[in-house]
Every structure is written in C-alpha cells, then in structure tokens.
Amino acid sequence: MIRKNDEYIGVITDMGSEGEGVLKFDNLVVFLPFGLVGEKVRYKILKVSSKFAYGKILEVLTPAENRIRPKCAVFEKCGGCQLQHLRYQNQLKLKEENIEKCFSKIADLKVEVKPAVKSGLEFGYRNKLQLPVGIVNGKTEIGFYAENSHRIIPIDDCPINPDWTKTIISCFKKYILDFNIVGYDEITHSGDLREITVKEIEGNLIITLVVLDKKPKGIDSLIEILSSKLKGEFSLYINYNSKKSNVIYGNDFELVYGKPHYIAEAFGIKYKIGVRSFMQVNNDVCLKLYSTVRDLVDADLHTTVVDAYSGAGLMTALLSVKAKNAYGIEIIEEAVKNANELALINGLSDKIVNYCGKCEDILPNLIKEERAKGSKLCLVLDPPRKGCDLTVIDSIIKSGIEKIVYVSCKPSTLARDIGLLVGSLKCEDGQIRKVKDYTPRYELTCVKPFDMFPQTKHIETVVCLTRK
Ligand SMILES: C[S@@+](CC[C@H](N)C(=O)[O-])C[C@H]1O[C@@H](n2cnc3c(N)ncnc32)[C@H](O)[C@@H]1O
C-alpha cells in the first residue's frame, strides 16, 4: 500500500490540469509537479487521500525529449510558473489538451480546440508585477509566494517580466536597507510595507506601495532612487490597506509622484490606464485576442453589442466602431470612468453607454430592454476566473441571444458556463448536474486558446456560440 514519506519509482503517463505529471499506482492517481509524460522518476509521497496521492519528484531518471532547462533560478520554489521545464511548443499542446479535457469531463462536450495562438514573447511578456514584501529569516524580503502558500520566496529578477523588474527590485532593496523598512508580518498584522505593484503602459510605470495605515518614511529618497535608475516616466502611489485580507488594495490611493494615469493606443483607439484599471497581462496576445473577438462578433450597423465585464472599455470601444451601439458593464468605478473618457476622446460617446455595477444586477434587464426593442444583439462575456454568476447565465438562456463570444482565463469555469448555456449541464438546488438527453441551445463555432501566460499553467480561451 502506498504510504506517506515512502519513496517509489514510476513512469509518468499523463498530465494534470495544473500542469503536473500524473501516474497511477496502487489504484491511486498520483500527482507529481514538474514531471512530464514518459519520464521515469523517483518520487516521495507527501500526502495520501482515498483516491489521490501527491508527491515530490526526487530525481528524473529518464528525462522526456521535450524537457528543457528552466531560465529562472527559483523555478519549482516560486508559485508563478509551472511549465518552464517544458519546450514552448509542447506547453501550447498541453494547454490545448487541457481545454479539451475540461469540456469533456466537466460539461460532457466534445469540442474541437483550434491550435493555440502563440505569445510573441515567451519570456519578458508581462506588463504587470505584484511583489509581496515580508519577513524571511528575520529579514525584510521582496519576492513571490510559493505555490498555494503565503511563504515568500525572495527574488532579484523574474524572467517572465521585462527588464525593468530587476531595476525595480534593486531600487526597493536599497530603499528598504536605507530606511530600515520592515516587511509585512501576516501573523502580527504589522510592518511598514505589504506589497509593491507595478503596471507598464507603453514604457511608463505606475508603481504602488501597499501599506497598512501609515505613509512609510523616506518616500522622497525612494522617488530619487527610482528616478535615477528607471528609463521611462513613472508614477508612485501609496495604497492604504489595513484589512487582514488577501485583497491587495484598500480603497484609499494617494498619488505621491507623477501622473495619475497614462494614455496608450491600440487599433487607433486611445485609452487611459489608471492605478486600478484592469489590464490584460500580455500586450501582444491581448491585441491578437481582441481582433479575434472583433472578427467573431462581426458587427454591422444593426448590431447592438453588450460587453459584459468590460474593464477600462477598450474592447467595448473596438466593438462599437462597426456596430450600431455598444454597452459596457463593469464593477470598478475608476475603470468605468476611464471607459467613459475613452469613448469621449475617441468620438464614440454617442455609440457607447458604460454601466457601473455587477453584471448579475445589470445584464438581465438590459437584455430584456434590448429584446423588447427588437435589437440584433451580440453578447461578449469576459468574466474573472470564477466565471459568470448563475443569474447572468439564466438571463442569457431566457433571452435566446443569437451570438455569444465568451473570453475566459480559466478552462474549468469556462466549460461549466458553456455547458449551462448549451444545455449539457443544469443547475438544480444549487448543484450543477449533467443532462443526458438535451437539445443543444447553441453550437460552438470556435474554441481558440490564446497563450497570454507562457511558462505558466494558465491560458486564455475564446469561445463563440451561435444559437441553434
Ligand atoms: C477578465 S477582466 C476583463 C476586462 C476587459 N474585458 C478587458 O479585456 O480588459 C474582468 C473584469 O470584470 C470585472 N468584474 C468582476 N466581477 C464583476 C461583476 N460581477 N460584474 C461586472 N464586472 C465585474 C473586473 O473588475 C474586471 O475588470
């Protein structure tokens, strides 16, 4: 019988949804992070449950052909990347297969997944960075969290982020030393600095220091250090967050240096990014994804587009150009303000209405009203990882909208929501169940992955549904 702490040798036969190697032993499915199919490995069991076991690879005895040397010094320790040891082409294949498996296992749907759209950059592609600051062995350290934990792995650089990452980290290390800044301690809920976040907008950076309730000392010197080392323009915000929670930002932002926001341009549309606006993390893939969404929506001057979960409104504006009109729905007030301004500066104000609030509250009525007017509707959904609320799904089903384009950053919640929309799944008493005999409400005309997050297990997917 398989036992915790015992060591075994086995051959990996499959890959799990989190990018880990999988093998079967003793009637259990054993998950082995950083293992690849075909590899013979020596591993140690860390945890056993009734159906599964979790282990750690101690030695790869026969490496797979597609195994490569990871670029990062803390790969396998830091929780950011899961696939740096796998050749990029194989990462794409793995993600395509994972989407197919999710649809099949979760929603009983056989789908044809198109080849994943590659990222132009396999490394250095991220335009945003989030660095927790804490105490490691009695010393203030900047780093990333280890997988599924709040243990900080100190870093000096990160290869999936651009060159400015190294500069930012070294500037903050100097500042921390010079002013004896104390990192946040979760247990005592104390310290001077909780997180550093950075957003890059066309070479300019918005840097935010998340603190408990006091502005840290030496901010003027920090600005000097950053000014002497950074190439582009930058802004510095302090965010006050005194809550014991995993939510990064509190409500209160104070701009201490630079511009409050920056203007960027894509598809000939100017857009504004502020400290709280949502940004897709990979510019190159974001543009490829938006143009695919635009082609799938295929709006004409009779089409009304509803862009649900619309962020700072770039996609809404892009979709409105060829349409009769467009609506955006977004929960974050600042993003909605930016979206309104975006419409204004691009001369699209008469075509776009941006609602601020929850899709679950706004979408059902909006669809009803547009249906009553007889509008030709196309709905774009781009929810966060948890997917759409059931009220949203219900209102879409009742409305019988002809075309839906769903953009998702999590294949499992995507499969669930598509199953509910198509009819292979239904929700009864709060439980989601598979339906055996059903007449599909929608046909899946496109399932296309976009590799927004190379080296990680994550993938963005665009699905187009047309009414049967
Ligand atoms: C994945 S992002 C997509 C943003 C946008 N479509 C884009 O491409 O930049 C999801 C957005 O949904 C917003 N959001 C989250 N929950 C929401 C809700 N219940 N109702 C409306 N918006 C929500 C988030 O603030 C975020 O801007």
Short mmCIF file of C-alpha atoms and ligand atoms in Angstrom, two decimals:
data_model
loop_
_atom_site.label_atom_id
_atom_site.label_comp_id
_atom_site.label_asym_id
_atom_site.label_seq_id
_atom_site.Cartn_x
_atom_site.Cartn_y
_atom_site.Cartn_z
CA MET A 1 0.00 0.00 0.00
CA ILE A 2 1.20 3.49 -0.90
CA ARG A 3 2.36 5.38 2.20
CA LYS A 4 3.26 8.95 3.07
CA ASN A 5 7.03 9.62 3.12
CA ASP A 6 7.83 6.41 1.21
CA GLU A 7 9.85 6.60 -1.99
CA TYR A 8 8.87 4.91 -5.27
CA ILE A 9 9.96 4.73 -8.90
CA GLY A 10 7.38 5.09 -11.70
CA VAL A 11 6.72 6.34 -15.23
CA ILE A 12 4.53 9.41 -15.77
CA THR A 13 1.64 8.60 -18.10
CA ASP A 14 -0.46 11.77 -18.21
CA MET A 15 -0.56 15.46 -17.32
CA GLY A 16 -2.95 17.06 -14.81
CA SER A 17 -4.91 20.28 -15.24
CA GLU A 18 -2.38 22.19 -13.09
CA GLY A 19 0.48 21.18 -15.42
CA GLU A 20 1.74 18.42 -13.14
CA GLY A 21 2.80 14.91 -14.13
CA VAL A 22 0.36 12.10 -13.30
CA LEU A 23 0.78 8.37 -12.84
CA LYS A 24 -1.35 5.57 -11.45
CA PHE A 25 -0.08 3.41 -8.63
CA ASP A 26 -1.86 1.16 -6.18
CA ASN A 27 -5.29 2.24 -7.59
CA LEU A 28 -4.47 5.86 -6.79
CA VAL A 29 -3.86 8.78 -9.12
CA VAL A 30 -0.53 10.25 -8.10
CA PHE A 31 0.19 13.92 -8.91
CA LEU A 32 3.85 14.82 -9.37
CA PRO A 33 4.51 18.51 -10.05
CA PHE A 34 7.22 19.28 -12.64
CA GLY A 35 7.06 15.76 -14.14
CA LEU A 36 6.50 15.16 -17.87
CA VAL A 37 4.82 12.34 -19.79
CA GLY A 38 7.16 9.40 -20.47
CA GLU A 39 9.61 10.30 -17.71
CA LYS A 40 10.83 7.65 -15.30
CA VAL A 41 11.09 9.32 -11.91
CA ARG A 42 11.99 8.57 -8.31
CA TYR A 43 9.47 10.28 -6.07
CA LYS A 44 8.43 10.67 -2.47
CA ILE A 45 4.78 10.65 -1.35
CA LEU A 46 3.79 13.76 0.63
CA LYS A 47 0.04 13.23 1.05
CA VAL A 48 -2.44 10.40 0.50
CA SER A 49 -6.23 10.60 0.27
CA SER A 50 -8.83 7.97 -0.71
CA LYS A 51 -8.40 8.42 -4.50
CA PHE A 52 -5.34 10.61 -4.90
CA ALA A 53 -1.77 10.95 -3.72
CA TYR A 54 0.56 13.92 -4.05
CA GLY A 55 4.30 13.54 -4.33
CA LYS A 56 7.57 15.30 -4.99
CA ILE A 57 9.98 14.20 -7.69
CA LEU A 58 13.39 13.49 -6.15
CA GLU A 59 15.14 12.52 -9.36
CA VAL A 60 14.26 12.35 -13.06
CA LEU A 61 15.82 9.04 -14.12
CA THR A 62 14.94 9.29 -17.82
CA PRO A 63 14.06 12.84 -18.92
CA ALA A 64 11.47 13.45 -21.64
CA GLU A 65 12.73 14.72 -25.01
CA ASN A 66 10.77 17.93 -24.57
CA ARG A 67 12.29 18.73 -21.15
CA ILE A 68 14.44 21.90 -21.20
CA ARG A 69 16.49 23.79 -18.62
CA PRO A 70 14.33 26.40 -16.83
CA LYS A 71 15.53 30.02 -17.10
CA CYS A 72 14.58 31.02 -13.58
CA ALA A 73 16.77 30.42 -10.51
CA VAL A 74 13.73 29.87 -8.25
CA PHE A 75 11.63 27.76 -10.64
CA GLU A 76 9.91 24.93 -8.65
CA LYS A 77 10.15 27.08 -5.49
CA CYS A 78 8.14 30.14 -6.56
CA GLY A 79 4.46 29.58 -7.40
CA GLY A 80 4.45 31.80 -10.51
CA CYS A 81 5.47 29.36 -13.27
CA GLN A 82 4.69 25.67 -13.61
CA LEU A 83 5.98 24.87 -17.12
CA GLN A 84 9.41 26.44 -17.65
CA HIS A 85 10.87 22.93 -17.91
CA LEU A 86 8.71 22.13 -20.98
CA ARG A 87 9.54 23.25 -24.53
CA TYR A 88 7.24 26.12 -25.56
CA GLN A 89 5.57 24.25 -28.45
CA ASN A 90 4.68 21.44 -26.02
CA GLN A 91 3.33 23.92 -23.47
CA LEU A 92 0.83 25.06 -26.12
CA LYS A 93 -0.16 21.46 -26.92
CA LEU A 94 -0.63 20.70 -23.23
CA LYS A 95 -2.90 23.72 -22.77
CA GLU A 96 -4.98 22.81 -25.86
CA GLU A 97 -5.44 19.28 -24.49
CA ASN A 98 -6.36 20.62 -21.07
CA ILE A 99 -9.17 22.75 -22.54
CA GLU A 100 -10.49 19.74 -24.46
CA LYS A 101 -10.40 17.62 -21.27
CA CYS A 102 -12.24 20.28 -19.24
CA PHE A 103 -15.06 20.46 -21.77
CA SER A 104 -15.32 16.69 -21.90
CA LYS A 105 -15.05 15.96 -18.13
CA ILE A 106 -16.96 18.93 -16.75
CA ALA A 107 -19.59 19.57 -19.43
CA ASP A 108 -19.74 16.30 -21.43
CA LEU A 109 -18.97 18.30 -24.57
CA LYS A 110 -16.68 17.10 -27.34
CA VAL A 111 -15.05 20.21 -28.74
CA GLU A 112 -12.51 20.82 -31.44
CA VAL A 113 -9.89 23.12 -29.95
CA LYS A 114 -8.02 25.23 -32.51
CA PRO A 115 -4.22 25.49 -32.27
CA ALA A 116 -3.25 27.94 -29.52
CA VAL A 117 -2.19 31.41 -30.62
CA LYS A 118 1.43 31.88 -29.50
CA SER A 119 2.78 34.75 -27.49
CA GLY A 120 5.27 36.88 -29.47
CA LEU A 121 7.49 36.80 -26.38
CA GLU A 122 7.99 33.55 -24.47
CA PHE A 123 9.69 35.49 -21.63
CA GLY A 124 9.58 39.15 -20.53
CA TYR A 125 5.97 39.45 -21.69
CA ARG A 126 4.19 40.60 -18.53
CA ASN A 127 3.13 44.22 -18.19
CA LYS A 128 2.23 43.96 -14.52
CA LEU A 129 4.00 42.79 -11.44
CA GLN A 130 2.90 42.13 -7.88
CA LEU A 131 5.57 41.59 -5.25
CA PRO A 132 4.70 40.79 -1.64
CA VAL A 133 7.11 42.21 0.94
CA GLY A 134 7.53 40.21 4.14
CA ILE A 135 9.95 38.82 6.67
CA VAL A 136 12.10 35.79 5.81
CA ASN A 137 14.51 34.55 8.47
CA GLY A 138 14.20 37.84 10.34
CA LYS A 139 14.99 39.96 7.27
CA THR A 140 12.69 42.09 5.09
CA GLU A 141 12.48 40.41 1.67
CA ILE A 142 10.77 41.10 -1.66
CA GLY A 143 9.62 38.08 -3.62
CA PHE A 144 6.81 35.90 -4.87
CA TYR A 145 4.68 33.47 -2.91
CA ALA A 146 5.44 29.75 -3.09
CA GLU A 147 2.61 27.74 -4.72
CA ASN A 148 -0.58 27.69 -2.60
CA SER A 149 1.06 29.49 0.29
CA HIS A 150 1.98 32.89 1.69
CA ARG A 151 5.61 31.91 2.17
CA ILE A 152 7.78 34.48 0.38
CA ILE A 153 10.49 33.22 -1.98
CA PRO A 154 12.98 36.12 -2.24
CA ILE A 155 13.90 37.13 -5.80
CA ASP A 156 16.17 39.60 -7.63
CA ASP A 157 14.53 39.23 -11.03
CA CYS A 158 11.79 37.34 -12.85
CA PRO A 159 12.30 36.15 -16.43
CA ILE A 160 8.60 36.33 -17.44
CA ASN A 161 8.65 40.04 -16.55
CA PRO A 162 10.51 42.72 -18.56
CA ASP A 163 13.95 44.19 -17.77
CA TRP A 164 12.53 46.92 -15.52
CA THR A 165 11.66 44.24 -12.92
CA LYS A 166 15.30 43.80 -11.91
CA THR A 167 15.72 47.59 -11.63
CA ILE A 168 12.55 47.98 -9.53
CA ILE A 169 13.61 45.20 -7.14
CA SER A 170 17.12 46.59 -6.69
CA CYS A 171 15.76 50.14 -6.10
CA PHE A 172 13.37 48.86 -3.44
CA LYS A 173 16.08 46.73 -1.82
CA LYS A 174 18.22 49.84 -1.46
CA TYR A 175 15.28 51.85 -0.09
CA ILE A 176 14.41 49.09 2.42
CA LEU A 177 18.01 48.99 3.66
CA ASP A 178 18.50 52.78 3.74
CA PHE A 179 15.32 53.41 5.75
CA ASN A 180 15.12 50.18 7.71
CA ILE A 181 11.69 49.42 6.22
CA VAL A 182 10.01 46.42 7.85
CA GLY A 183 8.10 43.94 5.65
CA TYR A 184 4.55 42.90 6.50
CA ASP A 185 4.05 40.14 9.06
CA GLU A 186 0.71 38.37 8.50
CA ILE A 187 0.60 36.88 11.99
CA THR A 188 1.11 40.11 13.93
CA HIS A 189 -0.56 42.17 11.16
CA SER A 190 2.25 44.71 11.37
CA GLY A 191 5.03 46.20 9.23
CA ASP A 192 5.76 49.21 7.01
CA LEU A 193 5.25 47.68 3.57
CA ARG A 194 2.85 44.91 2.39
CA GLU A 195 3.20 44.80 -1.39
CA ILE A 196 4.78 46.54 -4.36
CA THR A 197 2.75 46.52 -7.56
CA VAL A 198 3.79 47.81 -10.97
CA LYS A 199 1.89 48.32 -14.24
CA GLU A 200 3.62 49.16 -17.51
CA ILE A 201 1.81 51.33 -20.03
CA GLU A 202 3.83 51.83 -23.22
CA GLY A 203 7.15 52.08 -21.35
CA ASN A 204 5.80 54.14 -18.41
CA LEU A 205 5.28 52.59 -14.99
CA ILE A 206 2.60 53.03 -12.34
CA ILE A 207 4.22 51.84 -9.09
CA THR A 208 2.13 51.34 -5.94
CA LEU A 209 3.30 50.70 -2.39
CA VAL A 210 0.63 48.92 -0.37
CA VAL A 211 0.95 49.81 3.33
CA LEU A 212 -1.19 49.28 6.44
CA ASP A 213 -2.17 52.79 7.51
CA LYS A 214 1.00 54.96 7.59
CA LYS A 215 2.97 56.50 4.76
CA PRO A 216 6.43 54.88 5.04
CA LYS A 217 9.50 57.04 5.73
CA GLY A 218 11.91 58.13 3.03
CA ILE A 219 9.40 58.39 0.16
CA ASP A 220 11.28 61.38 -1.33
CA SER A 221 14.50 59.36 -1.38
CA LEU A 222 12.67 56.41 -2.95
CA ILE A 223 11.47 58.73 -5.74
CA GLU A 224 15.08 59.90 -6.24
CA ILE A 225 16.40 56.32 -6.36
CA LEU A 226 13.70 55.30 -8.88
CA SER A 227 14.23 58.46 -10.99
CA SER A 228 17.96 57.77 -11.26
CA LYS A 229 17.50 54.16 -12.40
CA LEU A 230 14.28 53.91 -14.45
CA LYS A 231 14.36 54.76 -18.15
CA GLY A 232 10.75 55.85 -18.82
CA GLU A 233 8.31 58.02 -16.88
CA PHE A 234 6.82 56.67 -13.67
CA SER A 235 4.13 57.45 -11.10
CA LEU A 236 4.20 56.47 -7.45
CA TYR A 237 1.08 55.76 -5.42
CA ILE A 238 0.64 54.75 -1.79
CA ASN A 239 -2.33 52.47 -1.14
CA TYR A 240 -3.63 52.16 2.40
CA ASN A 241 -4.95 48.68 3.23
CA SER A 242 -5.29 47.96 6.95
CA LYS A 243 -7.55 44.91 6.44
CA LYS A 244 -6.44 41.36 7.23
CA SER A 245 -7.33 40.01 3.82
CA ASN A 246 -5.90 38.63 0.58
CA VAL A 247 -7.38 41.51 -1.41
CA ILE A 248 -4.32 43.53 -2.40
CA TYR A 249 -5.65 47.08 -2.44
CA GLY A 250 -7.60 49.07 0.10
CA ASN A 251 -9.92 51.82 -1.19
CA ASP A 252 -7.59 54.72 -0.45
CA PHE A 253 -4.88 55.62 -3.01
CA GLU A 254 -2.55 58.61 -2.62
CA LEU A 255 -0.56 59.81 -5.63
CA VAL A 256 2.86 60.95 -4.35
CA TYR A 257 4.69 61.36 -7.64
CA GLY A 258 3.99 61.57 -11.37
CA LYS A 259 0.82 61.44 -13.43
CA PRO A 260 -2.37 59.85 -12.12
CA HIS A 261 -2.76 57.77 -15.32
CA TYR A 262 -1.27 57.20 -18.78
CA ILE A 263 -2.75 57.14 -22.26
CA ALA A 264 -1.98 54.29 -24.64
CA GLU A 265 -3.22 53.45 -28.12
CA ALA A 266 -4.36 50.24 -29.84
CA PHE A 267 -6.34 49.71 -33.06
CA GLY A 268 -6.28 53.50 -33.49
CA ILE A 269 -8.18 53.88 -30.19
CA LYS A 270 -6.66 55.94 -27.37
CA TYR A 271 -7.25 54.55 -23.88
CA LYS A 272 -6.44 55.57 -20.36
CA ILE A 273 -4.95 53.24 -17.74
CA GLY A 274 -5.09 54.24 -14.08
CA VAL A 275 -3.91 52.58 -10.92
CA ARG A 276 -6.99 50.34 -10.53
CA SER A 277 -7.84 49.63 -14.18
CA PHE A 278 -7.74 46.00 -15.27
CA MET A 279 -5.09 45.26 -17.91
CA GLN A 280 -4.61 42.02 -19.81
CA VAL A 281 -1.07 40.95 -18.81
CA ASN A 282 0.41 40.33 -22.25
CA ASN A 283 0.02 43.20 -24.77
CA ASP A 284 0.88 41.20 -27.87
CA VAL A 285 -1.57 38.38 -27.11
CA CYS A 286 -4.20 40.85 -25.90
CA LEU A 287 -4.22 42.56 -29.32
CA LYS A 288 -4.44 39.20 -31.11
CA LEU A 289 -7.31 38.18 -28.83
CA TYR A 290 -9.24 41.46 -29.24
CA SER A 291 -9.02 41.31 -33.01
CA THR A 292 -10.33 37.72 -32.95
CA VAL A 293 -13.23 38.80 -30.71
CA ARG A 294 -13.96 41.67 -33.10
CA ASP A 295 -13.99 39.26 -36.08
CA LEU A 296 -16.23 36.76 -34.27
CA VAL A 297 -18.68 39.47 -33.18
CA ASP A 298 -18.70 40.62 -36.81
CA ALA A 299 -20.96 43.57 -36.02
CA ASP A 300 -22.78 45.61 -38.64
CA LEU A 301 -24.69 48.87 -38.31
CA HIS A 302 -27.76 46.97 -36.99
CA THR A 303 -25.88 45.19 -34.20
CA THR A 304 -26.00 46.15 -30.53
CA VAL A 305 -23.01 44.73 -28.66
CA VAL A 306 -23.16 44.12 -24.91
CA ASP A 307 -19.64 43.85 -23.46
CA ALA A 308 -20.11 42.31 -20.03
CA TYR A 309 -17.14 42.57 -17.59
CA SER A 310 -15.75 45.38 -19.74
CA GLY A 311 -12.78 46.68 -17.67
CA ALA A 312 -11.41 50.02 -18.91
CA GLY A 313 -13.53 49.78 -22.07
CA LEU A 314 -11.01 49.24 -24.86
CA MET A 315 -12.79 46.17 -26.21
CA THR A 316 -16.19 47.89 -25.91
CA ALA A 317 -14.87 50.79 -28.00
CA LEU A 318 -13.29 48.50 -30.55
CA LEU A 319 -16.54 46.53 -30.93
CA SER A 320 -18.65 49.69 -31.15
CA VAL A 321 -16.81 51.02 -34.20
CA LYS A 322 -18.67 48.86 -36.74
CA ALA A 323 -21.81 48.35 -34.61
CA LYS A 324 -24.97 50.39 -34.16
CA ASN A 325 -24.07 50.85 -30.50
CA ALA A 326 -22.40 49.11 -27.54
CA TYR A 327 -22.88 48.76 -23.78
CA GLY A 328 -20.12 48.07 -21.27
CA ILE A 329 -20.79 46.65 -17.80
CA GLU A 330 -18.03 46.86 -15.18
CA ILE A 331 -17.92 46.75 -11.40
CA ILE A 332 -14.90 49.03 -10.77
CA GLU A 333 -15.87 52.70 -10.73
CA GLU A 334 -12.49 54.02 -11.87
CA ALA A 335 -12.44 51.64 -14.84
CA VAL A 336 -15.92 52.86 -15.86
CA LYS A 337 -14.77 56.49 -15.58
CA ASN A 338 -11.81 55.65 -17.82
CA ALA A 339 -14.10 53.82 -20.24
CA ASN A 340 -16.37 56.88 -20.50
CA GLU A 341 -13.40 59.12 -21.10
CA LEU A 342 -12.09 56.66 -23.68
CA ALA A 343 -15.39 56.86 -25.55
CA LEU A 344 -15.25 60.65 -25.37
CA ILE A 345 -11.68 61.15 -26.60
CA ASN A 346 -12.27 58.72 -29.46
CA GLY A 347 -15.51 60.39 -30.56
CA LEU A 348 -17.57 57.29 -29.67
CA SER A 349 -19.71 58.73 -26.85
CA ASP A 350 -22.91 58.65 -28.88
CA LYS A 351 -22.41 54.92 -29.51
CA ILE A 352 -21.34 53.69 -26.07
CA VAL A 353 -23.07 53.51 -22.68
CA ASN A 354 -20.95 52.20 -19.80
CA TYR A 355 -22.80 50.90 -16.76
CA CYS A 356 -21.05 50.69 -13.41
CA GLY A 357 -22.22 47.73 -11.33
CA LYS A 358 -22.47 43.97 -11.23
CA CYS A 359 -23.36 42.09 -14.42
CA GLU A 360 -25.75 39.99 -12.33
CA ASP A 361 -27.73 43.16 -11.49
CA ILE A 362 -27.50 44.99 -14.82
CA LEU A 363 -27.37 42.39 -17.61
CA PRO A 364 -30.81 40.71 -17.14
CA ASN A 365 -32.75 43.99 -17.51
CA LEU A 366 -30.51 45.35 -20.23
CA ILE A 367 -31.05 42.23 -22.34
CA LYS A 368 -34.84 42.38 -21.72
CA GLU A 369 -35.00 46.03 -22.78
CA GLU A 370 -32.93 45.45 -25.92
CA ARG A 371 -35.01 42.37 -26.78
CA ALA A 372 -38.19 44.42 -26.39
CA LYS A 373 -36.77 46.98 -28.85
CA GLY A 374 -36.10 44.13 -31.32
CA SER A 375 -32.32 44.81 -31.36
CA LYS A 376 -29.96 42.41 -33.07
CA LEU A 377 -27.80 41.53 -30.06
CA CYS A 378 -24.33 40.11 -29.67
CA LEU A 379 -23.04 39.45 -26.18
CA VAL A 380 -19.37 39.40 -25.17
CA LEU A 381 -18.54 37.89 -21.78
CA ASP A 382 -15.07 38.31 -20.24
CA PRO A 383 -15.53 37.41 -16.55
CA PRO A 384 -12.84 36.93 -13.90
CA ARG A 385 -11.57 33.40 -13.13
CA LYS A 386 -14.64 32.31 -11.19
CA GLY A 387 -16.73 32.67 -14.35
CA CYS A 388 -20.28 34.06 -14.62
CA ASP A 389 -22.84 34.22 -11.88
CA LEU A 390 -25.84 31.90 -12.36
CA THR A 391 -28.19 34.90 -12.67
CA VAL A 392 -26.15 36.05 -15.66
CA ILE A 393 -26.27 32.59 -17.28
CA ASP A 394 -30.03 32.30 -16.61
CA SER A 395 -30.83 35.65 -18.16
CA ILE A 396 -28.82 34.76 -21.28
CA ILE A 397 -30.64 31.43 -21.65
CA LYS A 398 -34.05 33.09 -21.27
CA SER A 399 -33.19 35.83 -23.76
CA GLY A 400 -32.20 33.49 -26.60
CA ILE A 401 -29.42 35.84 -27.78
CA GLU A 402 -28.19 34.71 -31.22
CA LYS A 403 -24.46 35.06 -30.67
CA ILE A 404 -22.21 34.97 -27.62
CA VAL A 405 -18.43 35.40 -27.57
CA TYR A 406 -17.03 34.19 -24.25
CA VAL A 407 -13.45 35.15 -23.28
CA SER A 408 -12.13 33.14 -20.35
CA CYS A 409 -8.94 32.85 -18.34
CA LYS A 410 -9.95 29.57 -16.66
CA PRO A 411 -10.89 26.48 -18.72
CA SER A 412 -12.82 24.75 -15.89
CA THR A 413 -15.24 27.62 -15.22
CA LEU A 414 -15.47 28.25 -18.97
CA ALA A 415 -16.53 24.60 -19.55
CA ARG A 416 -19.08 24.85 -16.74
CA ASP A 417 -20.64 28.08 -18.07
CA ILE A 418 -20.68 26.86 -21.68
CA GLY A 419 -22.26 23.56 -20.52
CA LEU A 420 -25.01 25.54 -18.78
CA LEU A 421 -25.56 27.76 -21.85
CA VAL A 422 -25.59 24.85 -24.31
CA GLY A 423 -27.77 22.66 -22.05
CA SER A 424 -25.41 19.74 -21.30
CA LEU A 425 -25.41 20.98 -17.68
CA LYS A 426 -28.18 22.35 -15.49
CA CYS A 427 -28.33 23.78 -12.03
CA GLU A 428 -30.80 22.22 -9.57
CA ASP A 429 -30.97 23.20 -5.89
CA GLY A 430 -27.62 24.94 -6.18
CA GLN A 431 -25.98 21.79 -7.64
CA ILE A 432 -24.68 21.58 -11.20
CA ARG A 433 -25.65 18.29 -12.90
CA LYS A 434 -25.01 16.71 -16.28
CA VAL A 435 -28.06 16.34 -18.55
CA LYS A 436 -28.19 13.13 -20.60
CA ASP A 437 -30.69 13.90 -23.38
CA TYR A 438 -30.86 17.50 -24.38
CA THR A 439 -31.29 19.57 -27.49
CA PRO A 440 -28.33 21.94 -27.64
CA ARG A 441 -29.35 25.59 -27.47
CA TYR A 442 -26.10 26.77 -29.01
CA GLU A 443 -23.49 25.47 -31.40
CA LEU A 444 -19.82 26.02 -30.54
CA THR A 445 -18.42 27.53 -33.71
CA CYS A 446 -14.97 28.37 -32.34
CA VAL A 447 -12.83 27.31 -29.36
CA LYS A 448 -9.49 29.09 -29.66
CA PRO A 449 -6.77 29.32 -26.98
CA PHE A 450 -4.52 32.38 -26.66
CA ASP A 451 -1.29 31.88 -24.74
CA MET A 452 -1.46 35.03 -22.65
CA PHE A 453 0.70 33.42 -19.93
CA PRO A 454 3.70 31.44 -21.33
CA GLN A 455 5.65 29.30 -18.80
CA THR A 456 2.58 29.05 -16.55
CA LYS A 457 -0.35 26.63 -16.45
CA HIS A 458 -2.78 29.45 -17.36
CA ILE A 459 -4.44 30.03 -20.72
CA GLU A 460 -6.98 32.41 -22.17
CA THR A 461 -9.70 30.93 -24.40
CA VAL A 462 -12.20 32.50 -26.77
CA VAL A 463 -15.40 30.56 -27.48
CA CYS A 464 -18.06 31.57 -29.96
CA LEU A 465 -21.60 30.25 -29.51
CA THR A 466 -24.32 30.68 -32.11
CA ARG A 467 -27.97 29.94 -31.47
CA LYS A 468 -29.16 26.65 -32.96
C1 LIG B 1 -11.02 39.44 -17.09
S1 LIG B 1 -11.37 41.12 -16.80
C2 LIG B 1 -11.87 41.65 -18.40
C3 LIG B 1 -11.77 43.11 -18.66
C4 LIG B 1 -11.90 43.59 -20.10
N1 LIG B 1 -12.84 42.84 -20.87
C5 LIG B 1 -10.55 43.65 -20.76
O1 LIG B 1 -10.29 42.93 -21.70
O2 LIG B 1 -9.72 44.46 -20.31
C6 LIG B 1 -12.80 41.03 -15.86
C7 LIG B 1 -13.39 42.35 -15.46
O3 LIG B 1 -14.63 42.11 -14.80
C8 LIG B 1 -14.78 43.00 -13.72
N2 LIG B 1 -15.75 42.34 -12.82
C9 LIG B 1 -15.54 41.38 -11.90
N3 LIG B 1 -16.69 40.96 -11.36
C10 LIG B 1 -17.69 41.67 -11.98
C11 LIG B 1 -19.11 41.66 -11.87
N4 LIG B 1 -19.72 40.85 -11.04
N5 LIG B 1 -19.80 42.50 -12.66
C12 LIG B 1 -19.17 43.35 -13.52
N6 LIG B 1 -17.82 43.39 -13.67
C13 LIG B 1 -17.08 42.55 -12.91
C14 LIG B 1 -13.38 43.18 -13.19
O4 LIG B 1 -13.24 44.37 -12.47
C15 LIG B 1 -12.55 43.16 -14.48
O5 LIG B 1 -12.40 44.48 -14.99
#
